[in-house]
Coordinates of C-alpha atoms in Angstrom, one line a residue:
K19 CA 26.2 12.4 59.7
E20 CA 26.4 11.5 55.9
M21 CA 25.6 7.9 56.8
I22 CA 22.6 8.9 58.9
E23 CA 21.3 11.2 56.2
A24 CA 21.7 8.5 53.5
L25 CA 19.9 6.0 55.8
S26 CA 17.1 8.5 56.4
E27 CA 16.7 9.1 52.6
S28 CA 16.7 5.3 52.0
A29 CA 14.0 4.8 54.6
E30 CA 11.9 7.6 53.1
R31 CA 12.2 6.0 49.7
L32 CA 11.2 2.7 51.1
R33 CA 8.2 4.3 52.9
L34 CA 7.1 6.0 49.7
A35 CA 7.5 2.8 47.7
I36 CA 5.5 0.9 50.2
E37 CA 2.7 3.5 50.3
S38 CA 2.5 3.6 46.5
S39 CA 2.3 -0.1 46.3
R40 CA -0.5 -0.1 49.0
M41 CA 1.4 -2.5 51.1
G42 CA 2.0 -2.7 54.8
I43 CA 4.9 -4.3 56.6
W44 CA 4.5 -6.7 59.5
D45 CA 7.1 -8.2 61.9
W46 CA 6.4 -11.2 64.1
D47 CA 8.9 -12.0 66.9
I48 CA 8.2 -15.7 67.2
L49 CA 10.1 -16.0 70.6
T50 CA 8.0 -13.3 72.3
N51 CA 4.9 -13.8 70.2
Q52 CA 4.7 -10.1 69.5
V53 CA 3.6 -8.7 66.2
R54 CA 4.4 -5.2 65.1
W55 CA 2.5 -3.5 62.2
E56 CA 3.7 -0.6 60.1
E57 CA 1.3 2.3 59.9
H58 CA -0.1 1.6 56.4
L59 CA -1.1 -1.9 57.5
H60 CA -3.4 -0.4 60.1
H61 CA -5.0 1.6 57.4
I62 CA -5.5 -1.4 55.2
F63 CA -7.2 -3.3 58.0
G64 CA -9.3 -0.2 58.9
L65 CA -7.6 0.2 62.3
T66 CA -6.3 3.3 64.1
Q67 CA -2.6 3.4 65.0
G68 CA -2.1 1.4 68.2
S69 CA -5.5 -0.3 68.2
F70 CA -4.1 -3.6 66.9
G71 CA -3.5 -6.0 69.7
G72 CA 0.0 -7.0 68.6
T73 CA -0.4 -10.8 68.7
P74 CA -1.1 -13.4 66.1
E75 CA -4.5 -14.1 67.8
A76 CA -5.4 -10.4 67.4
F77 CA -4.6 -10.7 63.7
L78 CA -6.7 -13.8 63.3
N79 CA -9.7 -12.1 64.9
L80 CA -9.6 -9.7 61.9
V81 CA -9.7 -12.6 59.4
N82 CA -12.8 -14.3 58.0
P83 CA -13.2 -17.5 60.1
A84 CA -13.4 -19.6 57.0
D85 CA -9.8 -18.6 56.0
S86 CA -8.2 -18.8 59.5
E87 CA -7.2 -22.5 59.0
K88 CA -5.6 -21.7 55.7
I89 CA -3.4 -19.0 57.2
A90 CA -2.4 -21.3 60.2
Q91 CA -1.4 -24.1 57.8
A92 CA 0.7 -21.7 55.7
V93 CA 2.5 -20.4 58.8
T94 CA 3.2 -23.9 60.1
S95 CA 4.6 -25.0 56.7
A96 CA 6.8 -21.9 56.5
I97 CA 8.3 -22.4 60.0
E98 CA 8.5 -26.2 60.1
E99 CA 9.2 -27.1 56.5
G100 CA 10.8 -23.9 55.2
A101 CA 8.0 -23.4 52.6
P102 CA 7.3 -19.9 51.2
Y103 CA 4.7 -18.1 53.1
N104 CA 2.3 -16.8 50.5
V105 CA -1.5 -16.7 51.3
E106 CA -4.6 -14.9 50.2
F107 CA -7.5 -14.5 52.6
R108 CA -10.7 -12.5 53.3
L109 CA -11.2 -10.0 56.1
R110 CA -14.2 -10.1 58.4
E111 CA -17.1 -8.3 56.7
S112 CA -18.1 -5.1 58.6
D113 CA -20.0 -3.2 55.9
G114 CA -21.3 -6.1 53.9
Q115 CA -18.5 -5.9 51.4
V116 CA -15.9 -8.6 50.9
R117 CA -12.3 -7.5 51.1
W118 CA -9.3 -9.6 50.1
M119 CA -5.7 -9.5 51.4
A120 CA -2.5 -11.1 50.1
S121 CA 0.3 -11.7 52.6
Q122 CA 3.9 -12.8 51.9
G123 CA 6.6 -13.4 54.5
Q124 CA 10.1 -14.8 55.2
V125 CA 11.2 -16.8 58.2
Y126 CA 14.5 -16.0 59.9
R127 CA 16.4 -18.5 62.0
D128 CA 19.3 -18.4 64.5
K129 CA 22.5 -20.3 64.2
T130 CA 20.8 -23.5 65.4
G131 CA 18.1 -23.3 62.7
R132 CA 15.4 -22.3 65.2
A133 CA 12.8 -19.9 63.7
V134 CA 13.0 -16.7 65.7
R135 CA 11.4 -14.1 63.4
M136 CA 9.0 -13.8 60.5
V137 CA 8.8 -10.6 58.5
G138 CA 6.5 -9.8 55.5
V139 CA 4.1 -7.5 53.8
G140 CA 0.3 -7.4 53.4
Q141 CA -1.6 -5.9 50.4
D142 CA -5.2 -5.2 49.7
I143 CA -6.0 -7.2 46.5
T144 CA -9.8 -6.7 46.6
E145 CA -9.9 -4.9 43.2
R146 CA -7.8 -7.6 41.6
K147 CA -10.0 -10.3 43.1
L148 CA -13.1 -8.6 41.9
A149 CA -11.6 -8.3 38.4
E150 CA -10.7 -12.0 38.5
E151 CA -14.2 -12.9 39.6
A152 CA -15.7 -10.7 36.9
M153 CA -13.4 -12.4 34.3
R154 CA -14.3 -15.8 35.6
E155 CA -18.0 -15.1 35.5
S156 CA -17.6 -13.7 32.0
E157 CA -15.7 -16.8 30.9
Q158 CA -18.4 -19.0 32.5
K159 CA -21.1 -17.0 30.7
F160 CA -19.2 -17.3 27.4
F161 CA -18.7 -21.0 27.7
K162 CA -22.3 -21.6 28.8
T163 CA -23.4 -19.6 25.7
F164 CA -20.8 -21.4 23.6
N165 CA -22.0 -24.8 24.7
A166 CA -25.7 -24.1 24.7
N167 CA -25.7 -22.4 21.3
P168 CA -27.8 -24.4 18.9
S169 CA -25.5 -23.4 16.0
P170 CA -22.2 -25.2 15.6
M171 CA -19.3 -23.2 17.1
S172 CA -15.6 -23.8 17.1
I173 CA -12.4 -22.1 18.4
S174 CA -9.2 -22.9 16.5
E175 CA -5.7 -21.4 16.3
L176 CA -5.5 -18.8 13.5
K177 CA -2.0 -19.9 12.3
S178 CA -2.3 -23.7 12.4
G179 CA -6.0 -24.3 12.3
R180 CA -5.7 -26.6 15.3
V181 CA -9.0 -27.0 17.1
I182 CA -9.0 -25.8 20.7
D183 CA -12.7 -26.3 21.5
V184 CA -16.1 -27.0 19.9
N185 CA -19.6 -27.0 21.3
E186 CA -22.1 -29.9 21.4
S187 CA -24.0 -28.7 18.4
F188 CA -20.8 -28.8 16.3
L189 CA -20.3 -32.5 17.3
I190 CA -23.9 -33.4 16.5
T191 CA -24.0 -31.5 13.2
F192 CA -20.7 -32.8 11.9
G193 CA -21.2 -36.3 13.3
R194 CA -18.0 -36.4 15.3
T195 CA -16.8 -37.0 18.8
R196 CA -14.8 -34.6 20.9
E197 CA -11.8 -36.9 20.8
E198 CA -11.8 -36.8 17.0
V199 CA -11.8 -33.0 16.9
I200 CA -9.8 -31.4 19.7
G201 CA -6.2 -30.9 18.8
R202 CA -6.6 -31.7 15.1
T203 CA -6.3 -29.2 12.3
A204 CA -8.8 -28.2 9.7
D205 CA -6.8 -30.1 7.1
D206 CA -6.9 -33.2 9.3
L207 CA -10.7 -33.1 9.6
R208 CA -11.3 -31.9 6.0
T209 CA -14.3 -29.9 7.3
W210 CA -13.9 -27.3 4.5
A211 CA -15.4 -28.6 1.3
D212 CA -12.9 -26.2 -0.5
P213 CA -9.7 -25.9 1.6
Q214 CA -8.9 -22.6 -0.1
E215 CA -12.1 -21.2 1.4
R216 CA -10.5 -21.0 4.8
E217 CA -7.7 -18.9 3.5
T218 CA -10.2 -16.6 1.7
V219 CA -12.1 -16.2 5.1
I220 CA -8.8 -15.3 6.9
E221 CA -7.9 -12.8 4.2
A222 CA -11.4 -11.2 4.6
L223 CA -10.8 -11.1 8.4
R224 CA -7.5 -9.2 7.9
Q225 CA -9.2 -6.7 5.6
H226 CA -12.4 -6.1 7.4
G227 CA -11.8 -7.3 11.0
S228 CA -14.7 -9.8 10.9
V229 CA -16.7 -12.0 8.6
R230 CA -20.5 -12.0 8.7
S231 CA -22.9 -14.5 7.2
R232 CA -20.6 -15.8 4.5
E233 CA -22.2 -18.7 2.6
T234 CA -19.7 -21.6 2.9
R235 CA -19.9 -25.4 2.1
M236 CA -18.7 -27.7 4.8
R237 CA -18.0 -31.5 4.8
M238 CA -19.6 -33.8 7.4
K239 CA -17.9 -36.9 8.8
D240 CA -19.8 -39.1 6.4
G241 CA -18.8 -37.0 3.4
E242 CA -22.1 -35.1 3.0
I243 CA -21.6 -31.5 1.9
R244 CA -23.9 -29.0 3.7
T245 CA -24.2 -25.2 3.3
F246 CA -23.6 -22.8 6.2
L247 CA -23.8 -19.1 6.9
L248 CA -20.4 -18.6 8.6
S249 CA -19.5 -15.7 10.9
V250 CA -15.9 -15.4 12.2
E251 CA -14.1 -13.2 14.7
I252 CA -10.5 -13.2 15.8
I253 CA -10.1 -13.6 19.6
E254 CA -7.1 -13.8 21.9
L255 CA -6.6 -16.9 24.1
G256 CA -3.5 -16.2 26.1
S257 CA -1.1 -14.7 23.6
E258 CA -2.4 -16.9 20.7
P259 CA -4.8 -15.3 18.1
C260 CA -7.7 -17.7 17.4
L261 CA -10.7 -18.0 15.2
L262 CA -14.1 -18.1 16.8
M263 CA -16.5 -19.4 14.1
V264 CA -20.3 -19.7 14.3
G265 CA -22.2 -21.5 11.5
V266 CA -25.9 -21.6 10.7
D267 CA -26.9 -24.7 8.7
I268 CA -29.0 -23.4 5.8
T269 CA -28.9 -26.6 3.7
E270 CA -32.7 -27.2 4.0
H271 CA -33.3 -23.5 3.5
K272 CA -31.3 -23.6 0.3
K273 CA -33.4 -26.6 -0.8
L274 CA -36.6 -24.8 -0.1
E275 CA -35.2 -21.7 -1.9
N276 CA -34.4 -23.9 -4.9
Q277 CA -37.8 -25.5 -4.7
L278 CA -39.4 -22.0 -4.7
L279 CA -37.3 -21.0 -7.7
Q280 CA -38.4 -24.2 -9.4
A281 CA -42.0 -23.5 -8.5
Q282 CA -41.7 -20.0 -9.8
K283 CA -40.2 -21.3 -13.1
M284 CA -43.1 -23.8 -13.3
E285 CA -45.6 -21.0 -12.6
A286 CA -44.0 -19.0 -15.4
V287 CA -44.2 -22.0 -17.7
G288 CA -47.8 -22.5 -16.7
R289 CA -48.6 -18.9 -17.6
L290 CA -46.9 -19.4 -20.9
A291 CA -48.7 -22.7 -21.5
G292 CA -52.0 -21.1 -20.5
G293 CA -51.5 -18.4 -23.1
L294 CA -50.5 -20.9 -25.8
A295 CA -53.3 -23.3 -24.9
H296 CA -56.0 -21.1 -26.4
D297 CA -54.3 -20.9 -29.9
F298 CA -53.1 -24.5 -29.7
N299 CA -56.6 -25.8 -28.9
N300 CA -58.1 -23.6 -31.6
W301 CA -55.8 -25.4 -34.1
L302 CA -56.6 -28.8 -32.7
T303 CA -60.4 -28.3 -32.8
P304 CA -60.7 -28.4 -36.6
I305 CA -58.0 -31.1 -36.9
I306 CA -59.9 -33.5 -34.5
G307 CA -63.3 -32.4 -35.6
Y308 CA -63.0 -32.6 -39.3
S309 CA -61.0 -35.9 -39.1
Q310 CA -63.8 -37.4 -37.1
L311 CA -66.4 -36.3 -39.6
L312 CA -64.2 -37.6 -42.4
V313 CA -63.9 -41.0 -40.7
R314 CA -67.7 -41.2 -40.5
S315 CA -68.1 -40.3 -44.1
L316 CA -65.8 -42.9 -45.5
E317 CA -66.7 -46.5 -46.2
P318 CA -64.8 -49.2 -44.3
S319 CA -63.3 -50.4 -47.5
D320 CA -61.9 -47.0 -48.4
Y321 CA -58.1 -47.0 -47.7
R322 CA -58.4 -43.3 -46.7
K323 CA -60.5 -44.2 -43.7
K324 CA -57.5 -45.6 -41.8
E325 CA -55.5 -42.5 -42.7
A326 CA -58.2 -40.2 -41.4
E327 CA -58.4 -42.3 -38.2
E328 CA -54.6 -41.8 -37.7
I329 CA -55.0 -38.0 -38.1
N330 CA -57.8 -38.1 -35.5
K331 CA -55.7 -40.2 -33.0
A332 CA -52.7 -37.8 -33.4
G333 CA -54.9 -34.9 -32.7
Q334 CA -56.3 -36.6 -29.6
R335 CA -52.8 -37.3 -28.3
A336 CA -51.8 -33.7 -28.9
A337 CA -54.9 -32.6 -26.9
M338 CA -54.0 -34.9 -24.1
L339 CA -50.5 -33.6 -24.0
A340 CA -51.7 -30.0 -23.8
S341 CA -54.0 -31.0 -21.0
Q342 CA -51.2 -32.7 -19.0
L343 CA -48.9 -29.7 -19.5
L344 CA -51.6 -27.4 -18.1
A345 CA -52.4 -29.7 -15.2
F346 CA -49.2 -28.5 -13.4
S347 CA -50.1 -24.8 -13.7
R348 CA -53.9 -24.6 -13.1
N349 CA -56.4 -25.0 -10.4
D350 CA -59.1 -26.1 -12.7
A351 CA -62.3 -27.7 -11.5
P352 CA -62.4 -31.3 -12.8
R353 CA -64.7 -32.3 -15.6
M354 CA -66.5 -35.1 -13.9
S355 CA -68.0 -37.8 -16.1
V356 CA -68.8 -41.5 -15.8
L357 CA -65.7 -43.5 -16.9
D358 CA -64.8 -47.1 -17.8
I359 CA -61.2 -47.6 -16.4
N360 CA -60.7 -50.6 -18.6
E361 CA -61.5 -48.5 -21.7
I362 CA -59.0 -45.8 -20.6
V363 CA -56.2 -48.3 -20.0
S364 CA -56.8 -50.0 -23.3
D365 CA -56.8 -46.6 -25.2
M366 CA -53.5 -45.6 -23.5
G367 CA -51.9 -49.0 -24.3
K368 CA -50.0 -48.0 -27.4
M369 CA -48.8 -44.7 -26.0
L370 CA -47.7 -46.4 -22.7
R371 CA -45.7 -49.0 -24.7
R372 CA -43.8 -46.3 -26.6
L373 CA -43.3 -44.3 -23.3
I374 CA -41.7 -47.1 -21.3
G375 CA -39.5 -48.5 -24.1
E376 CA -38.9 -51.9 -25.7
D377 CA -36.9 -53.3 -22.8
I378 CA -39.9 -53.2 -20.4
E379 CA -42.7 -55.7 -20.8
F380 CA -46.1 -54.2 -20.6
V381 CA -48.9 -56.4 -19.3
T382 CA -52.6 -55.7 -18.4
H383 CA -55.0 -57.7 -16.4
L384 CA -58.4 -56.0 -16.8
A385 CA -61.3 -57.4 -14.8
P386 CA -64.4 -58.3 -16.8
H387 CA -67.6 -56.5 -15.8
L388 CA -65.6 -53.7 -14.2
G389 CA -67.7 -51.1 -12.5
R390 CA -67.6 -47.5 -13.5
V391 CA -66.3 -44.4 -11.6
K392 CA -67.1 -40.7 -11.7
A393 CA -64.0 -38.7 -12.4
D394 CA -62.1 -36.5 -14.8
R395 CA -60.9 -38.6 -17.7
R396 CA -57.8 -36.5 -18.5
Q397 CA -56.8 -36.5 -14.8
I398 CA -57.1 -40.3 -14.6
E399 CA -55.0 -40.6 -17.7
Q400 CA -52.4 -38.3 -16.1
V401 CA -52.3 -40.5 -13.0
I402 CA -51.7 -43.6 -15.0
M403 CA -49.0 -41.9 -17.1
N404 CA -47.2 -40.4 -14.1
L405 CA -47.1 -43.8 -12.4
A406 CA -45.9 -45.5 -15.6
I407 CA -43.1 -43.0 -16.0
N408 CA -42.0 -43.6 -12.4
A409 CA -42.0 -47.3 -13.0
R410 CA -39.9 -46.9 -16.1
D411 CA -37.3 -44.8 -14.2
A412 CA -37.2 -47.5 -11.5
M413 CA -36.3 -50.2 -14.1
P414 CA -33.2 -48.8 -16.1
R415 CA -32.2 -52.3 -17.0
G416 CA -35.7 -53.5 -18.0
G417 CA -38.4 -55.4 -16.3
S418 CA -42.2 -55.6 -16.2
L419 CA -45.0 -53.0 -15.9
V420 CA -48.3 -54.5 -14.9
I421 CA -51.7 -52.7 -14.8
E422 CA -54.6 -54.5 -13.2
T423 CA -58.1 -53.5 -12.5
G424 CA -60.8 -55.0 -10.3
N425 CA -64.0 -54.5 -8.3
I426 CA -63.4 -54.2 -4.5
D427 CA -66.1 -54.0 -1.8
F428 CA -64.9 -52.5 1.4
D429 CA -66.8 -53.0 4.6
N430 CA -66.1 -52.1 8.2
S431 CA -64.2 -55.3 8.9
Y432 CA -61.7 -54.8 6.0
P433 CA -58.2 -54.0 7.3
Q434 CA -57.9 -50.5 5.8
R435 CA -54.3 -49.8 6.5
N436 CA -53.2 -46.8 4.5
I437 CA -56.6 -46.7 2.8
T438 CA -58.9 -43.7 3.6
V439 CA -61.7 -44.5 1.1
E440 CA -65.1 -44.9 2.7
S441 CA -66.7 -48.3 3.0
G442 CA -68.5 -49.5 0.0
P443 CA -67.9 -50.6 -3.6
C444 CA -64.7 -49.4 -5.3
V445 CA -62.8 -49.8 -8.5
M446 CA -59.2 -50.8 -7.9
I447 CA -56.3 -49.8 -10.3
A448 CA -53.0 -51.4 -9.5
I449 CA -49.8 -50.4 -11.2
S450 CA -46.8 -52.6 -10.4
D451 CA -43.2 -52.7 -11.5
T452 CA -40.2 -55.0 -10.9
G453 CA -37.8 -52.1 -10.3
C454 CA -35.5 -51.0 -7.5
G455 CA -38.2 -50.5 -5.0
M456 CA -38.2 -48.0 -2.1
D457 CA -37.1 -48.0 1.5
T458 CA -39.5 -47.1 4.4
E459 CA -38.4 -43.6 4.7
T460 CA -38.9 -42.9 1.0
Q461 CA -42.4 -44.5 1.0
A462 CA -43.3 -42.2 3.9
R463 CA -42.4 -39.1 1.9
I464 CA -43.4 -40.2 -1.6
F465 CA -46.5 -38.0 -1.9
E466 CA -44.8 -34.8 -0.5
P467 CA -44.6 -31.9 -2.9
F468 CA -41.1 -31.3 -4.3
F469 CA -39.8 -34.6 -2.9
T470 CA -37.9 -36.7 -5.5
T471 CA -35.3 -39.4 -5.5
K472 CA -34.2 -38.6 -9.1
E473 CA -31.0 -36.7 -9.9
T474 CA -31.1 -33.0 -10.5
G475 CA -32.7 -32.1 -13.7
R476 CA -34.7 -35.3 -14.1
G477 CA -37.5 -34.7 -11.6
T478 CA -39.5 -31.8 -10.3
G479 CA -40.9 -33.7 -7.2
L480 CA -44.5 -32.8 -8.3
G481 CA -45.4 -36.0 -10.2
M482 CA -46.5 -38.1 -7.2
Y483 CA -47.9 -35.0 -5.4
T484 CA -50.1 -34.4 -8.5
V485 CA -51.2 -38.1 -8.5
Y486 CA -52.1 -37.9 -4.8
G487 CA -54.1 -34.7 -5.3
I488 CA -56.1 -36.1 -8.3
V489 CA -57.0 -39.3 -6.5
K490 CA -58.1 -37.4 -3.4
Q491 CA -60.1 -34.9 -5.5
S492 CA -61.8 -37.9 -7.1
G493 CA -62.9 -39.1 -3.7
G494 CA -60.5 -42.0 -3.7
S495 CA -57.4 -43.3 -1.9
I496 CA -53.9 -44.4 -3.0
S497 CA -51.5 -46.7 -1.2
V498 CA -48.0 -47.9 -1.9
Y499 CA -46.4 -51.3 -1.3
S500 CA -42.6 -51.6 -1.9
E501 CA -39.5 -53.4 -0.9
E502 CA -35.9 -52.5 -1.9
G503 CA -34.9 -54.6 -4.8
R504 CA -38.3 -56.2 -5.2
G505 CA -40.4 -53.5 -7.0
T506 CA -43.3 -51.3 -6.2
T507 CA -47.1 -51.5 -6.4
F508 CA -49.4 -48.5 -6.3
K509 CA -53.1 -49.2 -5.7
I510 CA -55.7 -46.7 -6.4
Y511 CA -59.3 -47.1 -5.1
L512 CA -62.1 -45.0 -6.6
P513 CA -65.7 -45.1 -5.5
R514 CA -67.8 -47.2 -7.8
I515 CA -71.1 -45.8 -9.0
I516 CA -74.0 -48.2 -9.0
G517 CA -77.7 -48.3 -9.7
A518 CA -79.6 -45.3 -11.1
E519 CA -76.5 -43.1 -11.5
E520 CA -74.8 -45.7 -13.7
D521 CA -78.0 -46.4 -15.7
Q522 CA -78.4 -42.6 -16.2
A523 CA -74.9 -42.3 -17.5
V524 CA -75.4 -45.1 -20.0
Q525 CA -78.7 -43.5 -21.2
T526 CA -76.9 -40.1 -21.5
E527 CA -74.3 -41.7 -23.8
V528 CA -76.9 -43.1 -26.3
R529 CA -79.4 -40.2 -26.2
D530 CA -80.5 -38.4 -29.4
L531 CA -78.2 -35.4 -30.0
T532 CA -80.1 -33.9 -32.9
G533 CA -82.3 -30.8 -32.9
Q534 CA -84.0 -28.2 -35.0
E535 CA -83.4 -25.1 -32.9
T536 CA -81.7 -21.9 -34.1
I537 CA -78.2 -21.3 -32.8
L538 CA -76.1 -18.1 -32.9
L539 CA -72.5 -19.2 -33.2
V540 CA -69.9 -16.5 -32.2
E541 CA -66.2 -17.4 -32.7
D542 CA -63.3 -15.2 -33.8
Q543 CA -61.2 -18.1 -35.2
P544 CA -62.6 -19.0 -38.7
E545 CA -61.3 -22.6 -38.5
V546 CA -63.1 -23.3 -35.2
R547 CA -66.2 -21.4 -36.2
G548 CA -66.4 -23.3 -39.5
F549 CA -66.0 -26.7 -37.9
A550 CA -68.5 -26.0 -35.1
A551 CA -71.1 -24.8 -37.7
V552 CA -70.6 -28.0 -39.8
A553 CA -70.9 -30.1 -36.7
L554 CA -74.1 -28.5 -35.5
R555 CA -75.8 -28.4 -38.9
S556 CA -75.0 -32.1 -39.3
H557 CA -77.1 -32.7 -36.2
G558 CA -80.0 -30.7 -37.6
Y559 CA -79.6 -27.3 -36.1
K560 CA -80.0 -24.0 -37.9
V561 CA -76.8 -22.0 -37.4
I562 CA -76.2 -18.3 -37.7
E563 CA -72.5 -17.3 -37.7
A564 CA -70.8 -14.2 -36.3
E565 CA -67.1 -13.5 -36.0
E566 CA -67.1 -11.4 -32.9
G567 CA -69.4 -9.7 -30.3
E568 CA -70.4 -6.5 -32.2
S569 CA -71.3 -8.4 -35.4
A570 CA -73.3 -10.9 -33.2
L571 CA -75.4 -8.1 -31.8
R572 CA -76.1 -6.7 -35.3
V573 CA -77.1 -10.2 -36.5
S574 CA -79.4 -10.5 -33.5
E575 CA -81.1 -7.1 -34.2
E576 CA -81.5 -8.0 -37.9
Y577 CA -82.8 -11.5 -37.4
T578 CA -86.5 -11.6 -37.0
G579 CA -86.9 -15.2 -36.0
R580 CA -86.3 -16.9 -32.6
I581 CA -82.7 -17.5 -31.4
D582 CA -82.8 -20.4 -29.0
L583 CA -79.1 -20.6 -28.0
V584 CA -75.9 -18.5 -28.3
V585 CA -72.7 -20.5 -28.5
T586 CA -69.8 -18.1 -28.0
D587 CA -66.1 -18.1 -27.3
V588 CA -65.3 -16.5 -24.0
V589 CA -62.1 -14.6 -25.0
M590 CA -62.6 -12.4 -28.2
P591 CA -61.3 -9.1 -29.3
R592 CA -63.1 -5.9 -28.3
M593 CA -66.0 -7.7 -26.5
S594 CA -65.8 -10.8 -24.3
G595 CA -68.3 -13.7 -24.5
T596 CA -69.7 -12.9 -21.1
E597 CA -70.3 -9.3 -22.0
L598 CA -71.9 -10.4 -25.3
V599 CA -74.3 -12.8 -23.5
S600 CA -75.2 -10.1 -20.9
R601 CA -76.2 -7.6 -23.7
L602 CA -77.9 -10.3 -25.8
L603 CA -80.1 -11.5 -23.0
G604 CA -81.3 -8.0 -22.6
L605 CA -82.6 -8.2 -26.1
R606 CA -83.6 -11.8 -26.2
P607 CA -84.4 -13.0 -22.6
E608 CA -85.5 -16.4 -23.9
C609 CA -82.1 -17.2 -25.3
R610 CA -79.8 -19.7 -23.5
A611 CA -76.0 -19.5 -23.5
L612 CA -73.1 -22.0 -24.0
Y613 CA -69.5 -20.9 -23.7
I614 CA -66.5 -22.4 -25.4
S615 CA -62.8 -21.7 -24.6
G616 CA -59.3 -22.9 -25.0
Y617 CA -58.4 -21.6 -21.5
T618 CA -59.0 -23.4 -18.3
G619 CA -62.3 -23.1 -16.5
E620 CA -60.6 -21.5 -13.4
A621 CA -58.8 -18.9 -15.5
I622 CA -61.9 -17.6 -17.3
I623 CA -64.0 -17.7 -14.1
H624 CA -61.5 -15.4 -12.4
H625 CA -60.5 -13.2 -15.3
E626 CA -63.5 -13.1 -17.6
G627 CA -66.3 -13.1 -14.9
L628 CA -67.9 -16.4 -16.1
R629 CA -70.2 -18.0 -13.5
P630 CA -68.9 -21.3 -12.2
E631 CA -72.2 -23.0 -13.1
A632 CA -72.3 -21.7 -16.7
P633 CA -72.1 -24.5 -19.4
L634 CA -68.6 -24.5 -20.7
L635 CA -67.2 -26.5 -23.6
H636 CA -63.4 -26.9 -23.6
K637 CA -61.4 -26.8 -26.8
P638 CA -60.5 -28.9 -28.6
F639 CA -63.9 -30.6 -29.0
T640 CA -65.5 -33.1 -31.3
A641 CA -68.7 -32.9 -33.2
D642 CA -70.4 -35.2 -30.7
A643 CA -69.1 -33.2 -27.8
I644 CA -70.5 -29.9 -29.0
A645 CA -73.7 -31.6 -30.0
R646 CA -74.1 -33.3 -26.6
L647 CA -73.5 -30.1 -24.6
V648 CA -75.8 -28.0 -26.9
R649 CA -78.6 -30.6 -26.4
E650 CA -78.0 -30.6 -22.6
T651 CA -78.1 -26.8 -22.5
L652 CA -81.3 -26.6 -24.5
D653 CA -83.0 -29.2 -22.5
S654 CA -82.0 -27.7 -19.1
D655 CA -84.1 -25.4 -17.0
P656 CA -84.5 -21.9 -18.4
P657 CA -81.9 -19.4 -17.2

């Protein structure tokens, strides 16, 4: 009885264990070909007790036909070869859902080795299979995202730094092959510009759990250092903690950011220069003006004449320097006039020789009877100076700088490669050096803003961009010819003026600048006002002086005679020049107006309300310059 009770308890425990494991027992008598199923196995297959046919064929009818062959092969291997019977298969779909089974069994043999019985268990593994499938799909999605991500991604072991996988973008960005990367460590590849940075990232991971958008410098295969925003997570692969890293290359963004900062600095410098320009030009006006008058008053034999000429030249150079400084910061309308390029090159000769240094030979070939162009003289001087500076920097060990001029006539048959000037007569300015030259890629980008081949701190990248803008603004074209190691030539083509326009320009230059009209001169700077008064009186004009707007209105009310012209500074204390003219014209509608200013035309148009077409004389000016513009204003149509 005790044995029977113990056996019964053992059987009950076995039954409970089998039910809790969701398994069912099967027993196949190979000799009689009969199969007996335990009750739970009927439940797994969705059958009622006794509805199973009890044969292997009945069992196979419950299996998905696609898996029947797999089961048959497993049974044959187990019986004939003694292999373990372990197979997973699908059941026939009855409700549209796929169900998976796992079956394991053991073959029993008689004394002769003949297989007589096979016993095993079956288990519903649908949930496990669904979980595996979900995991597999998740992994596939991850690796698809991993490989398709345009940003470089890598997976490496946390402890050793050994690379497990990288995506295609990583290989392209770092210039490496998969064979070079997989299985090697971060130290082997030297991808971190600062090896200590990796340890810093790992420490940040331990403290915060993740790293987001950390600016990091990484090394490419060719040694180039690029800047990335690095995000890092710790993931588990098997039992090994790994680093999943995603980098966004911000190298170009950083360059643009630095360029923007540089542009902002230059804008600030430009605003400062604009503020200083007014006072600076006020000081230069009497220096240039009085020295010019002094030169004219001295006899050629007087030794002081040469000294006065040097004072005038120094003032002119200072005025040009101020103009070039302001050129980077302003959007000023050009002061167009008829120019002789040969004269400009000759006048700049001494300055260019000092600029390029003694180890560079300076040569000019100026064409006789060169045509004239219509452009802004200070802008053309700036173009020549910028190109000369570039040529000097391209010849650190010395060489030759050659400036040539010539008359060119373009027609429709001319091969105008890289030349956009319209067909017709042009003046050509060629500036050549024997320096290091440029490759094709550099030539293609030479006129881009902020592009420079100079080292940090030596170039802003705006010199050639400014040259290009000036030439285009003058209606011309510029081309570059260069070979590495064989020097560079820039050719500038400006439209040549011909016929009546050139004759008119010549006539304008030699016209009579004297007059007898009455001029009201308003200027708050005594030095400028004194020189302007002297200059105008020397040309025959009657001049009434006023130091600012209110006093000018009082003078106008008290003066009983006719006032033909008011010459006024634009920016003055308490009352601007434009306000003064507006009020003065209400009292004297016959009066004309000429403005003078040390600020740029664009600045005073925007900030002082000056009309763009209003006559404007820029400081510093000479006696002839103010006399010429006064005469032109008086001779123009009434306002």
